[in-house]
GROMACS .gro file of N, CA and C in nm:
model
  366
    1MET      N    1   0.084  -0.118   0.000
    1MET     CA    2   0.000   0.000   0.000
    1MET      C    3   0.089   0.124   0.000
    2SER      N    4   0.037   0.230  -0.053
    2SER     CA    5   0.113   0.353  -0.056
    2SER      C    6   0.103   0.428   0.077
    3GLU      N    7   0.204   0.508   0.100
    3GLU     CA    8   0.203   0.589   0.221
    3GLU      C    9   0.116   0.713   0.197
    4TRP      N   10   0.045   0.755   0.300
    4TRP     CA   11  -0.040   0.872   0.288
    4TRP      C   12  -0.042   0.947   0.420
    5ARG      N   13  -0.088   1.072   0.412
    5ARG     CA   14  -0.103   1.154   0.531
    5ARG      C   15  -0.215   1.253   0.504
    6LEU      N   16  -0.273   1.303   0.613
    6LEU     CA   17  -0.373   1.408   0.598
    6LEU      C   18  -0.301   1.540   0.578
    7GLN      N   19  -0.354   1.621   0.490
    7GLN     CA   20  -0.293   1.750   0.461
    7GLN      C   21  -0.402   1.854   0.447
    8THR      N   22  -0.374   1.974   0.496
    8THR     CA   23  -0.470   2.083   0.478
    8THR      C   24  -0.412   2.185   0.382
    9GLN      N   25  -0.499   2.240   0.300
    9GLN     CA   26  -0.459   2.344   0.207
    9GLN      C   27  -0.581   2.432   0.183
   10ASN      N   28  -0.563   2.561   0.197
   10ASN     CA   29  -0.672   2.657   0.178
   10ASN      C   30  -0.794   2.622   0.262
   11GLY      N   31  -0.770   2.578   0.386
   11GLY     CA   32  -0.878   2.547   0.477
   11GLY      C   33  -0.949   2.416   0.450
   12MET      N   34  -0.901   2.338   0.352
   12MET     CA   35  -0.962   2.210   0.318
   12MET      C   36  -0.868   2.098   0.362
   13MET      N   37  -0.924   1.988   0.410
   13MET     CA   38  -0.842   1.875   0.450
   13MET      C   39  -0.864   1.761   0.352
   14GLY      N   40  -0.755   1.692   0.320
   14GLY     CA   41  -0.766   1.578   0.229
   14GLY      C   42  -0.651   1.483   0.250
   15VAL      N   43  -0.656   1.372   0.181
   15VAL     CA   44  -0.552   1.271   0.189
   15VAL      C   45  -0.446   1.304   0.085
   16CYS      N   46  -0.321   1.299   0.124
   16CYS     CA   47  -0.209   1.323   0.034
   16CYS      C   48  -0.127   1.195   0.025
   17TYR      N   49  -0.119   1.138  -0.094
   17TYR     CA   50  -0.040   1.017  -0.115
   17TYR      C   51   0.100   1.057  -0.157
   18SER      N   52   0.199   1.004  -0.088
   18SER     CA   53   0.337   1.046  -0.113
   18SER      C   54   0.390   1.003  -0.249
   19HIS      N   55   0.334   0.897  -0.309
   19HIS     CA   56   0.388   0.848  -0.435
   19HIS      C   57   0.324   0.914  -0.558
   20LEU      N   58   0.221   0.997  -0.539
   20LEU     CA   59   0.153   1.054  -0.653
   20LEU      C   60   0.223   1.180  -0.703
   21PRO      N   61   0.227   1.200  -0.834
   21PRO     CA   62   0.287   1.321  -0.890
   21PRO      C   63   0.209   1.444  -0.847
   22LYS      N   64   0.278   1.557  -0.838
   22LYS     CA   65   0.214   1.680  -0.792
   22LYS      C   66   0.173   1.771  -0.908
   23THR      N   67   0.228   1.750  -1.026
   23THR     CA   68   0.193   1.833  -1.141
   23THR      C   69   0.149   1.744  -1.257
   24MET      N   70   0.078   1.800  -1.353
   24MET     CA   71   0.032   1.722  -1.467
   24MET      C   72   0.149   1.668  -1.549
   25PRO      N   73   0.256   1.745  -1.577
   25PRO     CA   74   0.367   1.684  -1.649
   25PRO      C   75   0.427   1.563  -1.576
   26GLU      N   76   0.434   1.571  -1.443
   26GLU     CA   77   0.484   1.456  -1.366
   26GLU      C   78   0.388   1.339  -1.378
   27ALA      N   79   0.258   1.366  -1.373
   27ALA     CA   80   0.158   1.260  -1.384
   27ALA      C   81   0.164   1.195  -1.522
   28GLU      N   82   0.176   1.276  -1.625
   28GLU     CA   83   0.182   1.221  -1.761
   28GLU      C   84   0.308   1.138  -1.780
   29GLN      N   85   0.419   1.183  -1.722
   29GLN     CA   86   0.544   1.106  -1.732
   29GLN      C   87   0.529   0.971  -1.660
   30ALA      N   88   0.470   0.971  -1.541
   30ALA     CA   89   0.448   0.846  -1.467
   30ALA      C   90   0.350   0.756  -1.543
   31ALA      N   91   0.249   0.816  -1.605
   31ALA     CA   92   0.152   0.739  -1.683
   31ALA      C   93   0.221   0.674  -1.803
   32ARG      N   94   0.310   0.747  -1.870
   32ARG     CA   95   0.384   0.691  -1.983
   32ARG      C   96   0.470   0.573  -1.940
   33LYS      N   97   0.518   0.577  -1.815
   33LYS     CA   98   0.599   0.467  -1.763
   33LYS      C   99   0.512   0.348  -1.721
   34GLY      N  100   0.379   0.366  -1.721
   34GLY     CA  101   0.289   0.256  -1.693
   34GLY      C  102   0.237   0.246  -1.551
   35ASP      N  103   0.258   0.348  -1.467
   35ASP     CA  104   0.206   0.345  -1.330
   35ASP      C  105   0.054   0.353  -1.335
   36PRO      N  106  -0.017   0.244  -1.295
   36PRO     CA  107  -0.163   0.243  -1.309
   36PRO      C  108  -0.234   0.352  -1.229
   37MET      N  109  -0.184   0.385  -1.110
   37MET     CA  110  -0.246   0.491  -1.031
   37MET      C  111  -0.228   0.627  -1.100
   38ALA      N  112  -0.111   0.649  -1.157
   38ALA     CA  113  -0.087   0.775  -1.229
   38ALA      C  114  -0.175   0.783  -1.354
   39ILE      N  115  -0.191   0.670  -1.422
   39ILE     CA  116  -0.277   0.667  -1.541
   39ILE      C  117  -0.421   0.702  -1.501
   40CYS      N  118  -0.469   0.642  -1.393
   40CYS     CA  119  -0.605   0.668  -1.345
   40CYS      C  120  -0.621   0.815  -1.304
   41ASN      N  121  -0.522   0.868  -1.232
   41ASN     CA  122  -0.531   1.007  -1.186
   41ASN      C  123  -0.521   1.105  -1.302
   42ALA      N  124  -0.439   1.075  -1.402
   42ALA     CA  125  -0.432   1.161  -1.520
   42ALA      C  126  -0.568   1.161  -1.590
   43GLY      N  127  -0.632   1.045  -1.595
   43GLY     CA  128  -0.766   1.037  -1.653
   43GLY      C  129  -0.865   1.125  -1.579
   44TRP      N  130  -0.856   1.123  -1.446
   44TRP     CA  131  -0.946   1.208  -1.366
   44TRP      C  132  -0.924   1.355  -1.399
   45CYS      N  133  -0.798   1.395  -1.413
   45CYS     CA  134  -0.767   1.535  -1.446
   45CYS      C  135  -0.825   1.572  -1.582
   46TYR      N  136  -0.809   1.484  -1.681
   46TYR     CA  137  -0.865   1.512  -1.813
   46TYR      C  138  -1.018   1.514  -1.809
   47PHE      N  139  -1.079   1.423  -1.735
   47PHE     CA  140  -1.225   1.416  -1.726
   47PHE      C  141  -1.282   1.544  -1.669
   48ASN      N  142  -1.215   1.600  -1.567
   48ASN     CA  143  -1.266   1.718  -1.498
   48ASN      C  144  -1.201   1.849  -1.542
   49GLY      N  145  -1.103   1.842  -1.631
   49GLY     CA  146  -1.036   1.963  -1.677
   49GLY      C  147  -0.950   2.028  -1.570
   50VAL      N  148  -0.882   1.947  -1.490
   50VAL     CA  149  -0.796   1.999  -1.384
   50VAL      C  150  -0.653   2.010  -1.437
   51LYS      N  151  -0.606   2.133  -1.450
   51LYS     CA  152  -0.470   2.163  -1.497
   51LYS      C  153  -0.446   2.127  -1.643
   52VAL      N  154  -0.550   2.079  -1.713
   52VAL     CA  155  -0.542   2.047  -1.855
   52VAL      C  156  -0.674   2.082  -1.922
   53GLN      N  157  -0.672   2.086  -2.054
   53GLN     CA  158  -0.796   2.106  -2.129
   53GLN      C  159  -0.886   1.984  -2.105
   54ARG      N  160  -1.012   2.007  -2.073
   54ARG     CA  161  -1.105   1.896  -2.047
   54ARG      C  162  -1.119   1.810  -2.173
   55ASP      N  163  -1.098   1.679  -2.155
   55ASP     CA  164  -1.105   1.585  -2.266
   55ASP      C  165  -1.153   1.451  -2.211
   56GLN      N  166  -1.285   1.434  -2.207
   56GLN     CA  167  -1.342   1.315  -2.145
   56GLN      C  168  -1.315   1.188  -2.226
   57LYS      N  169  -1.298   1.199  -2.356
   57LYS     CA  170  -1.263   1.081  -2.435
   57LYS      C  171  -1.124   1.032  -2.397
   58LYS      N  172  -1.031   1.124  -2.383
   58LYS     CA  173  -0.896   1.085  -2.342
   58LYS      C  174  -0.899   1.024  -2.201
   59ALA      N  175  -0.983   1.079  -2.114
   59ALA     CA  176  -0.996   1.024  -1.979
   59ALA      C  177  -1.041   0.879  -1.985
   60LEU      N  178  -1.142   0.850  -2.068
   60LEU     CA  179  -1.189   0.712  -2.080
   60LEU      C  180  -1.080   0.620  -2.134
   61ASP      N  181  -1.004   0.668  -2.231
   61ASP     CA  182  -0.893   0.587  -2.285
   61ASP      C  183  -0.791   0.556  -2.176
   62LEU      N  184  -0.758   0.656  -2.095
   62LEU     CA  185  -0.662   0.634  -1.986
   62LEU      C  186  -0.717   0.537  -1.882
   63TRP      N  187  -0.844   0.555  -1.845
   63TRP     CA  188  -0.904   0.466  -1.744
   63TRP      C  189  -0.909   0.323  -1.796
   64ARG      N  190  -0.942   0.307  -1.924
   64ARG     CA  191  -0.948   0.172  -1.982
   64ARG      C  192  -0.809   0.108  -1.977
   65ARG      N  193  -0.708   0.187  -2.008
   65ARG     CA  194  -0.569   0.137  -2.005
   65ARG      C  195  -0.532   0.093  -1.863
   66ALA      N  196  -0.563   0.175  -1.764
   66ALA     CA  197  -0.529   0.142  -1.624
   66ALA      C  198  -0.608   0.021  -1.576
   67ALA      N  199  -0.734   0.013  -1.612
   67ALA     CA  200  -0.820  -0.098  -1.566
   67ALA      C  201  -0.781  -0.229  -1.632
   68GLU      N  202  -0.754  -0.225  -1.761
   68GLU     CA  203  -0.723  -0.348  -1.833
   68GLU      C  204  -0.581  -0.395  -1.805
   69LYS      N  205  -0.490  -0.300  -1.786
   69LYS     CA  206  -0.350  -0.337  -1.765
   69LYS      C  207  -0.326  -0.395  -1.626
   70SER      N  208  -0.385  -0.334  -1.525
   70SER     CA  209  -0.352  -0.374  -1.388
   70SER      C  210  -0.472  -0.401  -1.300
   71GLY      N  211  -0.592  -0.386  -1.354
   71GLY     CA  212  -0.711  -0.405  -1.272
   71GLY      C  213  -0.731  -0.292  -1.173
   72ASN      N  214  -0.681  -0.172  -1.204
   72ASN     CA  215  -0.695  -0.057  -1.114
   72ASN      C  216  -0.842  -0.036  -1.080
   73ALA      N  217  -0.874  -0.043  -0.951
   73ALA     CA  218  -1.013  -0.036  -0.905
   73ALA      C  219  -1.076   0.099  -0.937
   74GLY      N  220  -1.003   0.207  -0.915
   74GLY     CA  221  -1.058   0.340  -0.941
   74GLY      C  222  -1.094   0.359  -1.088
   75ALA      N  223  -1.007   0.312  -1.176
   75ALA     CA  224  -1.033   0.324  -1.320
   75ALA      C  225  -1.154   0.241  -1.358
   76SER      N  226  -1.167   0.121  -1.299
   76SER     CA  227  -1.283   0.035  -1.328
   76SER      C  228  -1.412   0.103  -1.284
   77TYR      N  229  -1.410   0.165  -1.166
   77TYR     CA  230  -1.529   0.235  -1.116
   77TYR      C  231  -1.566   0.350  -1.211
   78ASN      N  232  -1.465   0.429  -1.251
   78ASN     CA  233  -1.492   0.543  -1.338
   78ASN      C  234  -1.551   0.499  -1.471
   79LEU      N  235  -1.502   0.387  -1.526
   79LEU     CA  236  -1.559   0.335  -1.650
   79LEU      C  237  -1.704   0.291  -1.629
   80GLY      N  238  -1.729   0.223  -1.517
   80GLY     CA  239  -1.866   0.182  -1.486
   80GLY      C  240  -1.959   0.301  -1.476
   81TYR      N  241  -1.912   0.407  -1.415
   81TYR     CA  242  -1.992   0.530  -1.400
   81TYR      C  243  -2.026   0.587  -1.538
   82CYS      N  244  -1.925   0.594  -1.625
   82CYS     CA  245  -1.948   0.651  -1.758
   82CYS      C  246  -2.047   0.567  -1.839
   83TYR      N  247  -2.035   0.434  -1.832
   83TYR     CA  248  -2.129   0.348  -1.904
   83TYR      C  249  -2.268   0.354  -1.841
   84SER      N  250  -2.275   0.375  -1.711
   84SER     CA  251  -2.405   0.385  -1.642
   84SER      C  252  -2.485   0.505  -1.692
   85PHE      N  253  -2.415   0.616  -1.712
   85PHE     CA  254  -2.484   0.741  -1.746
   85PHE      C  255  -2.465   0.783  -1.892
   86GLY      N  256  -2.396   0.700  -1.970
   86GLY     CA  257  -2.376   0.733  -2.111
   86GLY      C  258  -2.287   0.854  -2.132
   87ILE      N  259  -2.182   0.866  -2.053
   87ILE     CA  260  -2.089   0.978  -2.066
   87ILE      C  261  -1.977   0.937  -2.162
   88VAL      N  262  -1.973   1.000  -2.277
   88VAL     CA  263  -1.876   0.977  -2.384
   88VAL      C  264  -1.902   0.845  -2.458
   89VAL      N  265  -1.960   0.748  -2.393
   89VAL     CA  266  -1.991   0.618  -2.454
   89VAL      C  267  -2.142   0.600  -2.455
   90LYS      N  268  -2.188   0.503  -2.533
   90LYS     CA  269  -2.331   0.472  -2.534
   90LYS      C  270  -2.368   0.410  -2.399
   91GLN      N  271  -2.476   0.455  -2.339
   91GLN     CA  272  -2.521   0.403  -2.210
   91GLN      C  273  -2.549   0.253  -2.224
   92ASP      N  274  -2.489   0.175  -2.134
   92ASP     CA  275  -2.504   0.030  -2.140
   92ASP      C  276  -2.494  -0.027  -1.999
   93ASP      N  277  -2.608  -0.069  -1.945
   93ASP     CA  278  -2.612  -0.118  -1.806
   93ASP      C  279  -2.529  -0.245  -1.787
   94GLN      N  280  -2.524  -0.332  -1.887
   94GLN     CA  281  -2.448  -0.456  -1.873
   94GLN      C  282  -2.298  -0.429  -1.865
   95ILE      N  283  -2.249  -0.343  -1.953
   95ILE     CA  284  -2.106  -0.309  -1.950
   95ILE      C  285  -2.074  -0.234  -1.820
   96ALA      N  286  -2.164  -0.145  -1.778
   96ALA     CA  287  -2.145  -0.074  -1.651
   96ALA      C  288  -2.135  -0.173  -1.537
   97SER      N  289  -2.225  -0.270  -1.535
   97SER     CA  290  -2.224  -0.371  -1.429
   97SER      C  291  -2.094  -0.451  -1.429
   98ASP      N  292  -2.044  -0.484  -1.547
   98ASP     CA  293  -1.917  -0.557  -1.557
   98ASP      C  294  -1.802  -0.476  -1.499
   99TRP      N  295  -1.798  -0.346  -1.531
   99TRP     CA  296  -1.690  -0.261  -1.478
   99TRP      C  297  -1.703  -0.244  -1.327
  100PHE      N  298  -1.827  -0.230  -1.276
  100PHE     CA  299  -1.845  -0.218  -1.131
  100PHE      C  300  -1.804  -0.348  -1.060
  101ALA      N  301  -1.831  -0.462  -1.122
  101ALA     CA  302  -1.787  -0.590  -1.063
  101ALA      C  303  -1.635  -0.596  -1.057
  102LYS      N  304  -1.568  -0.548  -1.163
  102LYS     CA  305  -1.421  -0.545  -1.163
  102LYS      C  306  -1.370  -0.450  -1.054
  103TYR      N  307  -1.442  -0.340  -1.035
  103TYR     CA  308  -1.406  -0.246  -0.928
  103TYR      C  309  -1.410  -0.318  -0.793
  104HIS      N  310  -1.518  -0.389  -0.766
  104HIS     CA  311  -1.531  -0.457  -0.636
  104HIS      C  312  -1.425  -0.565  -0.617
  105ARG      N  313  -1.395  -0.639  -0.723
  105ARG     CA  314  -1.287  -0.739  -0.713
  105ARG      C  315  -1.154  -0.671  -0.685
  106GLY      N  316  -1.129  -0.558  -0.752
  106GLY     CA  317  -1.005  -0.484  -0.731
  106GLY      C  318  -0.994  -0.428  -0.590
  107ARG      N  319  -1.104  -0.376  -0.538
  107ARG     CA  320  -1.104  -0.322  -0.400
  107ARG      C  321  -1.078  -0.433  -0.300
  108ASN      N  322  -1.137  -0.550  -0.321
  108ASN     CA  323  -1.114  -0.662  -0.229
  108ASN      C  324  -0.967  -0.703  -0.231
  109THR      N  325  -0.906  -0.705  -0.349
  109THR     CA  326  -0.764  -0.738  -0.360
  109THR      C  327  -0.679  -0.635  -0.288
  110GLU      N  328  -0.712  -0.506  -0.306
  110GLU     CA  329  -0.637  -0.400  -0.239
  110GLU      C  330  -0.649  -0.412  -0.087
  111ARG      N  331  -0.769  -0.442  -0.039
  111ARG     CA  332  -0.789  -0.459   0.106
  111ARG      C  333  -0.708  -0.576   0.159
  112LEU      N  334  -0.708  -0.687   0.087
  112LEU     CA  335  -0.633  -0.805   0.128
  112LEU      C  336  -0.484  -0.773   0.134
  113GLU      N  337  -0.432  -0.706   0.030
  113GLU     CA  338  -0.290  -0.668   0.029
  113GLU      C  339  -0.259  -0.576   0.146
  114TYR      N  340  -0.349  -0.482   0.174
  114TYR     CA  341  -0.328  -0.390   0.286
  114TYR      C  342  -0.321  -0.467   0.417
  115ASN      N  343  -0.416  -0.559   0.439
  115ASN     CA  344  -0.418  -0.635   0.563
  115ASN      C  345  -0.295  -0.724   0.578
  116VAL      N  346  -0.251  -0.786   0.470
  116VAL     CA  347  -0.131  -0.870   0.474
  116VAL      C  348  -0.009  -0.785   0.506
  117ASN      N  349   0.005  -0.671   0.437
  117ASN     CA  350   0.120  -0.583   0.462
  117ASN      C  351   0.116  -0.526   0.603
  118ARG      N  352  -0.003  -0.492   0.650
  118ARG     CA  353  -0.018  -0.434   0.783
  118ARG      C  354   0.017  -0.536   0.891
  119SER      N  355  -0.029  -0.660   0.875
  119SER     CA  356  -0.002  -0.761   0.977
  119SER      C  357   0.146  -0.801   0.977
  120SER      N  358   0.213  -0.788   0.863
  120SER     CA  359   0.356  -0.824   0.860
  120SER      C  360   0.443  -0.717   0.924
  121THR      N  361   0.389  -0.595   0.941
  121THR     CA  362   0.467  -0.488   1.003
  121THR      C  363   0.433  -0.471   1.151
  122ASP      N  364   0.326  -0.536   1.197
  122ASP     CA  365   0.285  -0.523   1.339
  122ASP      C  366   0.377  -0.601   1.431
   0.00000   0.00000   0.00000
């Protein structure tokens, strides 16, 4: 599991992951190297237009790459959401359901890895 800490900025509190890039060029470089979390986060930035021109099609391409390459749970969830509501793709409940199932399998794997790593350090 990655290391994280709570951080406040402009009166807002959030989780800060130490391994995540802080700028879009850093995120794109990490995504080019194949880091699934960076690929997923770059997709989120493109989907919402954060620090880049909004490009939801590119976001879907990035999420698909992260989900298919490594089973990234966040990317799988985002794809399920888009298929659920017909965002950029044709609305399809079956495909949405498949992506949400992959999300749940990915989250269970992440939880198991976290518990194994946590118990080995206790």
